XYZ file of C-alpha atoms in Angstrom:
664
model
C 54.067 60.658 94.091
C 54.098 57.616 91.946
C 54.497 58.482 88.520
C 51.794 58.374 85.666
C 53.393 55.431 83.513
C 53.097 53.483 87.178
C 49.882 54.312 87.589
C 48.426 53.308 83.942
C 51.101 50.596 84.101
C 48.447 48.101 86.193
C 46.021 48.193 82.893
C 48.163 46.953 80.998
C 47.707 43.351 79.504
C 51.392 42.187 79.504
C 53.414 41.165 82.642
C 54.461 44.056 84.730
C 57.751 44.648 83.509
C 59.881 47.688 82.602
C 58.673 49.156 79.432
C 62.324 49.969 77.963
C 62.958 46.264 78.432
C 63.720 44.710 75.216
C 61.518 41.599 75.871
C 58.826 43.955 76.710
C 59.440 45.776 73.371
C 59.316 42.473 71.783
C 55.770 41.660 73.759
C 54.542 44.730 72.470
C 55.426 43.790 68.924
C 53.591 40.116 69.287
C 50.388 42.127 69.116
C 50.917 43.411 66.029
C 51.276 39.741 64.122
C 47.479 39.384 64.488
C 47.739 42.243 61.765
C 49.951 40.539 59.557
C 47.837 37.274 59.882
C 44.510 39.407 58.803
C 46.516 40.327 55.537
C 47.219 36.786 54.751
C 43.400 35.517 55.300
C 42.327 38.648 53.370
C 44.156 37.105 50.355
C 42.874 33.839 50.807
C 39.198 35.052 50.927
C 40.009 37.045 47.518
C 40.978 33.659 46.043
C 38.161 31.846 47.374
C 35.863 34.955 45.773
C 37.403 34.356 42.512
C 36.952 30.667 42.414
C 33.245 30.937 43.346
C 32.915 33.553 40.571
C 34.867 31.400 37.909
C 32.309 28.263 39.007
C 29.663 30.456 38.555
C 30.542 31.753 35.188
C 31.090 28.451 34.272
C 27.765 27.387 35.498
C 25.880 30.179 33.852
C 27.927 29.125 30.506
C 26.882 25.706 30.895
C 23.115 26.836 31.411
C 23.589 28.945 28.145
C 24.687 25.794 26.218
C 22.376 23.621 27.723
C 19.645 26.302 26.582
C 21.024 26.661 23.009
C 20.705 22.602 22.454
C 17.543 22.118 23.916
C 16.071 25.029 21.857
C 18.187 23.101 18.360
C 16.616 20.028 19.459
C 13.178 21.827 19.566
C 13.951 23.478 16.541
C 14.910 20.615 14.802
C 12.115 18.201 16.010
C 9.275 20.615 15.016
C 11.199 21.559 11.563
C 8.725 22.821 9.043
C 8.066 20.977 5.816
C 9.823 23.760 3.696
C 12.928 23.928 5.970
C 13.069 19.904 6.005
C 13.211 19.921 2.086
C 16.543 20.368 0.618
C 14.744 22.501 -2.327
C 13.051 24.692 0.193
C 9.664 24.762 -1.795
C 6.675 26.299 0.186
C 3.554 24.582 -1.000
C 2.676 26.955 -3.574
C 5.728 26.458 -5.231
C 5.075 22.415 -5.180
C 1.796 23.047 -6.349
C 3.283 24.644 -9.680
C 5.892 21.966 -9.916
C 3.123 19.194 -9.721
C 0.998 21.005 -12.136
C 4.018 21.616 -14.953
C 5.070 17.600 -14.239
C 1.014 16.494 -14.995
C 1.014 18.761 -18.094
C 4.352 17.892 -19.283
C 2.856 14.282 -20.185
C 2.100 14.788 -23.980
C -0.316 12.914 -26.019
C 1.830 13.414 -28.773
C 5.303 11.672 -27.674
C 2.733 8.844 -26.006
C 1.275 8.479 -29.572
C 4.975 8.071 -31.243
C 5.804 5.414 -28.649
C 2.889 3.364 -29.338
C 3.839 3.663 -33.274
C 7.336 2.794 -32.243
C 5.953 -0.398 -30.434
C 3.289 -1.851 -33.166
C 5.214 -0.958 -36.241
C 8.643 -0.067 -35.950
C 9.949 -2.720 -33.430
C 10.442 -6.076 -35.244
C 11.329 -8.644 -33.048
C 14.982 -10.856 -34.152
C 13.889 -14.710 -34.503
C 15.200 -15.688 -31.089
C 13.590 -12.443 -28.991
C 9.739 -11.738 -28.405
C 7.904 -8.753 -28.303
C 8.347 -8.079 -24.420
C 11.665 -8.581 -24.666
C 11.968 -5.714 -27.515
C 10.006 -3.533 -25.267
C 11.632 -4.216 -22.358
C 15.041 -3.205 -23.935
C 13.255 0.559 -24.777
C 11.779 1.033 -21.492
C 15.566 0.391 -19.958
C 17.107 2.815 -22.334
C 14.947 5.372 -21.969
C 14.896 5.445 -18.112
C 18.662 5.400 -18.468
C 18.281 8.321 -20.804
C 15.410 10.280 -18.133
C 18.477 10.514 -15.484
C 16.654 8.356 -12.563
C 18.939 7.960 -9.805
C 18.668 4.351 -10.169
C 17.542 1.811 -12.765
C 17.183 -1.550 -11.549
C 16.378 -4.398 -13.692
C 15.517 -7.744 -12.304
C 14.914 -11.036 -14.364
C 13.161 -14.314 -12.961
C 12.798 -17.666 -14.983
C 9.817 -18.666 -14.560
C -10.832 -38.897 -14.895
C -14.211 -37.880 -14.215
C -15.698 -34.457 -15.424
C -17.066 -32.845 -12.251
C -18.273 -29.322 -12.020
C -16.967 -27.567 -8.810
C -18.358 -24.284 -8.845
C -15.583 -21.065 -7.898
C -13.274 -23.859 -6.658
C -12.810 -22.351 -3.253
C -12.157 -24.488 -0.074
C -15.707 -24.764 0.500
C -17.079 -25.373 -3.010
C -14.625 -28.842 -2.652
C -16.203 -29.304 0.893
C -19.350 -29.622 -0.362
C -18.287 -31.732 -3.130
C -16.777 -34.231 -0.268
C -19.738 -34.186 2.255
C -21.908 -35.039 -0.997
C -19.743 -38.207 -1.263
C -18.610 -37.379 -4.707
C -15.320 -38.503 -5.614
C -12.775 -35.687 -6.757
C -9.644 -38.157 -6.779
C -8.463 -38.326 -10.538
C -11.549 -35.904 -11.651
C -11.146 -33.281 -14.135
C -12.826 -30.494 -12.429
C -14.811 -27.746 -13.967
C -14.560 -24.062 -12.131
C -15.662 -20.714 -12.998
C -13.221 -18.031 -12.711
C -14.025 -15.292 -10.382
C -13.605 -14.899 -6.629
C -10.545 -16.436 -5.953
C -7.093 -16.543 -7.864
C -7.016 -19.435 -10.869
C -3.962 -20.417 -8.739
C -5.882 -21.115 -5.241
C -8.527 -22.680 -7.502
C -5.716 -25.238 -8.683
C -4.143 -25.344 -5.434
C -7.380 -26.638 -3.702
C -8.066 -29.085 -6.775
C -4.922 -30.469 -6.485
C -5.061 -31.033 -2.882
C -8.642 -32.873 -3.212
C -6.960 -35.082 -5.859
C -8.270 -33.867 -9.056
C -6.195 -35.018 -12.139
C -6.826 -31.469 -14.224
C -8.501 -28.499 -14.307
C -10.667 -26.401 -16.778
C -11.318 -22.924 -16.140
C -13.960 -20.862 -17.762
C -15.357 -17.062 -18.060
C -19.137 -16.188 -17.002
C -20.242 -13.885 -20.424
C -22.637 -11.741 -18.057
C -19.817 -10.873 -15.783
C -16.816 -9.580 -18.091
C -18.886 -9.330 -21.666
C -16.710 -11.979 -23.362
C -18.254 -13.640 -26.443
C -19.259 -17.353 -26.068
C -16.487 -18.346 -27.883
C -13.680 -16.102 -26.550
C -11.025 -18.559 -24.866
C -9.667 -16.692 -22.094
C -5.941 -16.990 -20.965
C -4.758 -17.481 -17.074
C -2.221 -18.833 -15.415
C -1.960 -21.012 -12.435
C 1.107 -19.619 -10.987
C 0.921 -18.948 -7.451
C 2.219 -16.488 -5.420
C 4.643 -18.183 -2.431
C 6.430 -16.073 0.305
C 9.026 -18.760 0.994
C 10.272 -19.199 -2.497
C 8.800 -22.710 -3.293
C 7.406 -23.793 -6.593
C 4.911 -21.390 -8.064
C 3.765 -23.882 -10.446
C 0.710 -26.127 -10.927
C 1.690 -30.051 -10.660
C -1.878 -30.846 -12.718
C -2.596 -29.397 -16.306
C -4.546 -26.383 -16.185
C -6.834 -25.588 -19.399
C -8.889 -22.575 -20.023
C -11.973 -22.806 -22.283
C -14.739 -20.868 -23.801
C -18.083 -20.550 -22.426
C -19.429 -22.188 -25.262
C -17.071 -25.242 -24.146
C -18.167 -24.958 -20.895
C -21.633 -24.931 -21.752
C -21.116 -28.221 -23.926
C -19.623 -29.820 -21.093
C -21.990 -29.228 -18.391
C -24.983 -30.146 -20.594
C -23.302 -33.916 -20.414
C -22.397 -33.804 -16.505
C -25.509 -35.190 -14.728
C -25.775 -32.025 -12.297
C -27.704 -33.682 -9.460
C -26.575 -33.066 -6.200
C -25.218 -29.604 -6.948
C -26.407 -27.181 -4.241
C -29.200 -24.860 -5.668
C -27.018 -21.618 -5.228
C -24.352 -23.710 -8.195
C -27.520 -25.094 -9.867
C -29.068 -21.426 -10.291
C -25.456 -20.064 -11.672
C -25.125 -22.561 -14.259
C -28.613 -22.464 -15.652
C -29.594 -26.308 -14.845
C -32.873 -27.428 -13.469
C -32.205 -30.868 -12.139
C -31.644 -30.861 -8.137
C -32.392 -34.258 -7.605
C -29.786 -34.829 -4.808
C -28.264 -38.478 -5.785
C -25.284 -38.311 -7.764
C -22.994 -36.160 -9.980
C -20.917 -37.300 -12.438
C -21.778 -40.167 -15.437
C -19.567 -38.670 -18.283
C -15.581 -39.436 -18.342
C -13.156 -37.595 -19.958
C -9.464 -37.595 -21.011
C -7.367 -33.999 -20.726
C -4.886 -33.353 -23.348
C -2.709 -30.532 -22.816
C -0.788 -29.941 -26.223
C 0.798 -26.649 -24.654
C 4.675 -26.553 -25.477
C 6.567 -25.958 -22.133
C 9.197 -23.093 -22.652
C 11.354 -21.142 -20.495
C 10.252 -17.592 -20.321
C 12.428 -14.546 -19.017
C 10.529 -12.482 -16.784
C 12.205 -8.786 -16.856
C 11.226 -6.080 -14.708
C 12.860 -2.200 -15.167
C 12.421 -0.338 -12.147
C 13.594 3.373 -12.084
C 14.022 5.428 -8.763
C 14.012 9.018 -7.850
C 15.286 9.452 -4.485
C 13.539 11.255 -1.337
C 14.952 13.972 0.316
C 13.813 14.080 3.735
C 11.657 10.966 4.495
C 14.464 8.400 2.315
C 12.990 5.429 3.436
C 9.196 5.678 2.295
C 8.277 5.660 -1.238
C 5.389 5.342 -3.940
C 5.024 2.700 -6.222
C 3.625 3.414 -9.841
C 3.348 0.925 -12.125
C 2.630 -0.493 -15.695
C 2.455 -4.039 -17.667
C 4.433 -4.587 -20.903
C 2.023 -7.339 -21.735
C -1.559 -8.399 -21.017
C -3.480 -11.317 -21.026
C -4.732 -12.215 -24.825
C -8.060 -10.617 -25.123
C -7.837 -8.546 -22.085
C -9.358 -5.064 -22.124
C -5.899 -3.475 -20.946
C -3.676 -1.917 -23.931
C 0.160 -2.641 -22.845
C 1.485 -0.652 -25.535
C -0.919 2.756 -24.327
C 0.107 1.567 -20.810
C 3.849 1.672 -21.411
C 4.028 4.855 -23.391
C 2.188 6.532 -20.484
C 4.448 5.193 -18.266
C 7.596 6.614 -20.246
C 5.923 9.985 -20.778
C 5.210 10.282 -16.791
C 9.079 9.056 -16.402
C 9.952 11.463 -18.920
C 8.347 14.508 -17.177
C 9.144 13.598 -13.474
C 12.959 13.604 -14.340
C 12.634 16.565 -16.596
C 10.924 18.761 -14.228
C 13.436 17.899 -11.553
C 16.484 18.643 -13.787
C 15.072 22.038 -15.097
C 13.105 23.103 -11.638
C 15.596 21.623 -8.988
C 12.560 19.936 -7.399
C 13.297 17.032 -4.986
C 10.887 14.471 -4.002
C 10.017 14.611 -0.166
C 9.845 10.737 -0.249
C 10.911 8.081 -2.921
C 9.132 7.591 -6.149
C 9.717 4.135 -7.948
C 8.440 3.870 -11.368
C 7.904 -0.105 -12.603
C 7.460 -1.805 -15.999
C 6.314 -5.122 -15.078
C 7.080 -7.981 -17.420
C 5.115 -11.415 -17.296
C 1.554 -9.633 -16.957
C 0.112 -12.575 -19.306
C 1.382 -14.972 -16.550
C -0.675 -14.063 -13.867
C 1.164 -10.730 -13.218
C 4.261 -12.693 -13.078
C 6.685 -9.907 -12.851
C 4.976 -7.980 -10.475
C 4.164 -11.039 -8.230
C 8.078 -12.026 -8.413
C 9.039 -8.500 -6.959
C 6.655 -8.993 -4.238
C 8.262 -12.248 -3.527
C 11.825 -10.922 -3.566
C 11.076 -8.038 -1.522
C 7.707 -7.976 0.419
C 9.213 -7.512 3.908
C 10.929 -4.350 2.798
C 7.592 -3.271 0.779
C 5.493 -4.022 3.799
C 7.825 -1.577 5.864
C 8.628 1.419 3.373
C 5.930 1.358 0.625
C 3.340 3.988 1.229
C 1.176 3.315 -1.733
C 1.049 1.133 -5.381
C -0.460 3.207 -8.263
C -1.197 1.151 -11.483
C -1.252 2.814 -15.053
C -2.696 0.282 -16.684
C -5.216 1.275 -18.883
C -7.786 -0.018 -21.335
C -7.559 0.237 -24.952
C -10.243 2.616 -25.726
C -12.965 4.385 -23.945
C -15.412 7.060 -24.304
C -17.180 7.395 -20.959
C -16.583 8.419 -17.309
C -13.373 7.974 -15.646
C -13.504 5.472 -13.149
C -11.199 4.920 -10.187
C -10.651 1.912 -8.466
C -8.924 2.445 -4.934
C -8.283 1.358 -1.616
C -10.759 3.520 0.903
C -8.077 5.717 2.521
C -7.009 7.150 -0.789
C -10.749 8.178 -1.518
C -10.329 11.424 -0.584
C -7.122 12.271 -1.833
C -8.330 10.934 -5.345
C -11.680 13.104 -5.166
C -9.385 16.407 -4.242
C -7.025 15.578 -7.351
C -10.188 15.207 -9.830
C -11.086 18.817 -8.934
C -7.712 19.964 -10.604
C -7.741 17.485 -13.708
C -10.504 18.301 -16.601
C -12.580 16.302 -17.624
C -12.021 14.754 -21.265
C -15.376 15.024 -22.545
C -15.721 18.635 -21.167
C -12.611 20.506 -20.758
C -14.480 23.620 -19.401
C -15.185 21.718 -16.041
C -13.441 19.647 -13.746
C -13.367 15.586 -13.892
C -15.021 15.404 -10.239
C -18.097 17.920 -11.434
C -18.992 14.916 -13.663
C -19.398 12.590 -10.611
C -22.371 12.082 -8.682
C -22.314 13.673 -5.205
C -21.120 11.123 -2.427
C -23.972 9.553 -0.488
C -24.275 8.045 2.834
C -24.161 4.445 1.445
C -21.087 5.458 -1.069
C -19.096 2.557 0.264
C -21.639 0.100 -1.022
C -22.384 1.910 -4.319
C -20.965 -0.358 -6.919
C -21.567 2.281 -9.732
C -20.120 5.316 -7.872
C -16.539 6.635 -9.755
C -14.518 5.973 -6.910
C -15.142 2.095 -6.534
C -13.437 0.373 -3.219
C -15.374 -3.006 -3.473
C -12.398 -5.318 -4.081
C -14.127 -8.282 -5.186
C -11.155 -9.663 -6.983
C -8.376 -9.505 -4.570
C -6.167 -11.529 -6.541
C -6.370 -8.896 -9.434
C -4.303 -6.542 -6.517
C -1.599 -8.457 -4.836
C 0.256 -5.469 -3.250
C -2.736 -4.721 -1.370
C -4.467 -8.338 -1.091
C -0.973 -10.024 0.331
C 1.147 -6.947 1.569
C -1.828 -4.352 2.703
C -0.363 -1.252 0.692
C -3.028 0.930 -0.485
C -3.511 0.683 -4.024
C -5.476 3.030 -6.937
C -6.108 2.287 -11.017
C -7.774 4.968 -12.754
C -9.560 3.833 -15.838
C -12.355 4.827 -18.287
C -15.568 2.853 -19.072
C -15.811 1.561 -22.284
C -17.873 -0.610 -25.097
C -17.795 -4.402 -24.334
C -17.450 -4.400 -27.694
C -13.873 -4.589 -29.619
C -12.938 -0.854 -30.657
C -12.916 -0.617 -34.367
C -10.520 1.496 -36.417
C -12.669 4.586 -36.553
C -12.885 4.659 -32.815
C -9.326 4.464 -32.353
C -8.676 6.557 -35.116
C -11.268 9.100 -33.483
C -9.252 8.800 -29.934
C -5.704 9.321 -31.749
C -7.200 12.592 -33.241
C -8.231 13.895 -30.100
C -4.595 13.504 -28.806
C -4.927 10.652 -26.811
C -7.085 12.667 -24.273
C -8.977 9.638 -22.303
C -5.469 8.174 -21.642
C -4.169 11.289 -20.747
C -6.944 12.515 -18.075
C -6.438 8.906 -16.769
C -2.499 9.399 -16.618
C -2.877 12.766 -15.132
C -5.004 12.026 -12.445
C -2.842 9.140 -11.613
C 0.394 11.246 -11.833
C -1.241 13.941 -9.339
C -2.034 11.106 -6.627
C 1.414 10.212 -6.788
C 2.873 13.525 -6.413
C 0.575 14.316 -3.414
C 1.509 11.238 -2.064
C 5.047 11.991 -2.494
C 4.992 15.431 -1.365
C 2.370 16.280 1.476
C 3.993 16.266 4.936
C 1.081 14.222 6.251
C 0.096 11.277 3.622
C -2.677 12.072 2.307
C -4.970 8.959 3.742
C -8.621 9.615 5.083
C -8.464 7.474 8.361
C -11.981 8.618 9.344
C -13.322 6.800 5.855
C -11.005 3.776 6.338
C -12.510 3.169 9.931
C -15.911 4.323 8.589
C -15.469 1.481 5.986
C -13.941 -1.280 8.769
C -17.293 -0.521 10.964
C -20.003 -0.529 8.125
C -18.258 -3.875 6.327
C -18.049 -5.698 9.904
C -21.690 -4.748 10.670
C -22.998 -5.839 7.784
C -21.169 -9.130 8.218
C -23.115 -9.544 11.444
C -26.439 -8.842 10.251
C -25.834 -11.656 7.057
C -24.092 -13.903 9.735
C -27.089 -13.671 12.465
C -29.307 -14.863 9.654
C -27.918 -17.448 9.243
C -26.126 -19.070 12.250
C -26.087 -18.362 16.135
C -22.935 -16.825 17.207
C -21.699 -14.264 19.797
C -20.330 -11.236 17.752
C -20.411 -8.836 20.874
C -17.099 -8.604 21.924
C -16.364 -7.872 17.770
C -18.550 -5.286 18.216
C -17.243 -3.792 21.014
C -13.967 -3.568 19.840
C -15.177 -2.190 16.483
C -17.018 0.979 18.912
C -13.337 1.582 20.761
C -12.014 1.682 17.117
C -14.120 4.185 16.083
C -13.733 6.398 19.413
C -10.228 6.384 18.704
C -10.321 7.450 15.121
C -12.581 10.691 15.786
C -9.548 11.820 17.995
C -7.363 11.117 15.217
C -7.919 14.700 13.347
C -6.776 16.524 16.225
C -3.304 15.126 16.015
C -2.473 16.193 12.500
C -2.965 19.812 13.057
C 0.594 20.445 13.674
C 3.626 21.512 11.613
C 6.141 19.304 13.723
C 7.964 17.095 11.261
C 8.602 14.672 13.758
C 5.098 14.413 14.952
C 4.035 13.897 11.370
C 6.551 11.101 10.833
C 4.574 9.068 13.925
C 1.559 10.300 12.219
C 2.457 8.827 8.529
C 3.641 5.684 10.588
C 0.263 4.981 11.483
C -1.689 6.010 8.460
C 0.670 3.886 6.489
C 0.252 0.776 8.824
C -2.917 1.036 8.860
C -4.380 -1.508 6.096
C -1.500 -4.041 6.954
C -2.755 -4.729 10.218
C -5.242 -6.621 8.623
C -2.967 -8.770 6.857
C -3.584 -11.859 9.044
C -3.568 -15.795 8.775
C -6.823 -16.951 7.211
C -7.851 -20.598 7.957
C -6.922 -22.580 4.654
C -4.835 -20.080 2.969
C -1.593 -21.075 2.235
C -0.092 -17.247 2.922
C -1.530 -13.963 5.197
C -3.982 -12.279 3.464
C -6.201 -9.265 4.089
C -9.040 -10.443 6.017
C -11.503 -7.604 4.616
C -11.303 -9.211 1.006
C -15.136 -9.084 -0.519
C -16.762 -11.193 -2.190
C -18.980 -10.376 -5.510
C -21.489 -13.363 -5.151
C -22.529 -12.604 -1.062
C -21.769 -8.930 -1.388
C -19.864 -9.217 2.407
C -16.453 -10.809 3.637
C -14.847 -13.323 1.464
C -13.233 -15.140 3.856
C -16.129 -14.434 6.542
C -18.479 -16.335 3.880
C -16.172 -19.348 3.275
C -16.022 -19.877 7.307
C -19.691 -19.525 7.182
C -20.004 -22.052 4.701
C -17.661 -24.206 6.296
C -19.664 -24.425 9.511
C -22.959 -25.017 7.602
C -21.957 -28.398 6.067
C -19.706 -29.690 9.014
C -21.210 -27.850 11.685
C -17.815 -27.162 12.945
C -17.023 -23.560 13.895
C -13.221 -23.448 14.331
C -12.546 -21.712 11.034
C -15.239 -18.966 11.919
C -13.875 -18.335 15.391
C -10.254 -18.134 13.828
C -11.345 -15.465 11.261
C -13.445 -13.232 13.775
C -10.151 -13.923 16.286
C -7.884 -12.486 13.589
C -10.278 -9.713 12.983
C -10.588 -8.831 16.699
C -6.715 -8.461 17.076
C -6.439 -6.330 13.684
C -8.877 -4.321 14.981
C -7.361 -4.294 18.889
C -3.652 -3.274 17.326
C -5.202 -0.885 15.053
C -6.897 0.947 18.078
C -3.554 0.754 19.519
C -1.448 2.590 17.083
C -3.547 5.442 16.745
C -4.002 5.776 20.855
C -0.020 5.602 20.444
C -0.354 9.367 19.530
C -1.519 10.485 22.673
C 2.070 9.303 24.212
């Protein structure tokens, strides 16, 4: 009988050998090796698991870091105005600071400055009055504690009637076969700058120019000889000065000259304006004259003083406020009062900044201009030297040039974009004639035709564009507060009355202008009303088209379509301004700031780019449009009109695109 071992042996997996054999024992041990191998594989799996765990931890850490960075970036991009400001002021605190600044402008100190300028300051033999005041302004700016005080100095035939001396006026004379070569041309002041009048006279060969001012326009007496300068603005640094004699004459002298000139062959409109009855179209001339100019040529330094308060957030944006230290002889502007108010504002700004640690959001430039009596030479020189920077960075220019005396309502000449802001500021400044009510309460309510209302206190009709070079040449919004005054020169009693009342009319002007300045530098969104601006563009161009359709046949359909597209884009603009996102506000501010400058373009027969929406006093529509129409009527050549319409369409399309860019 087989043993139990032998019976079971057949079921074993190894070879049939004696179990006691050593080799058999070895074979029995070999199956245990897989157990040892399994232990090694178990350790490797743990290592792999550990590595996977480490990778997961690193991945989660990366997610957390990325989430944190994204939130930090979003937090920075949506930074509120209060957190962006270095001074940390909220809206309520800012309002309080602004009140402190405008009411820190004291009439007593302003009057003290005026007395110093008029009595204590005695120029040395080799100095003029402007040089002495220049030194005083520079010393005061440095004492006040501006971040920067910059000083800039610059060295500065036959009798015919030529109307306003525009290109189209000389074209009228030329088309009537009137010889302009070597003639002396009598020109009315207005419509364009004296420099442009002289430039066209020289181009047509005139040997000299006489300029006179109409009495009914500005209230000058007949024997008053106005002071004009024919220095021209150039962006290239070429000579600014005329190459022919230029002499202003009184209205009395102009009438005497006109009475001797045969005014036949004048357009009827010209004859009506100069009160002549002869309209026989045969010839003009008959009187020869020799123009002697006994003016002494001197070299005069033009000095500007500019004090700067640095901005703490939008450091590349600034608002300019300025006043001239001199004025045209006989001008209604009082440079002593203007300079005194500018110094008062400068002292108030720096004093409040030092005491309350206020820091403006944007930069402020306080400018004292020299050479105002020489066609605003100081301001024009500054524009010429810095025109690209001003156009890129300047938000607005505010003028503190005020009249000598006045007791009537405050008026503000302003760009349309600033009307809403000025109106809100007038709600916070007391009326100098009735301190119990705010200034705006004395103004009539806005009507539907407010844009064309010449008697409304907020006047946006820019008929004398050359008097506003910052707006007219660079497209920078402009505002100048003033007050109505008597056309007669103020007597001592009126002046004493005003001084007795602590300079209240001048102070009202200064406070309105200063609060507009503060709102422009501290509001998160620049206080320009794009809706008003587009409404102005629309109404002005539609009125232009209506006038043009009565004068000539021309296709204005594409222009009106572009205008409608701009209006639709402007209606959507308000939805973009309801955000506290600081970076979004920056984009909105760029659109607002650059809107006016989009209408600076090359106009036919203009030496430099100018504002295409400049208005004409004579025709109550766009100046350069009417010049193009008149040229067409004389020459039957519509190229100038086509070029002008094309420039308008380009500006309108660019404005529309800038608004629509906020959607992206």
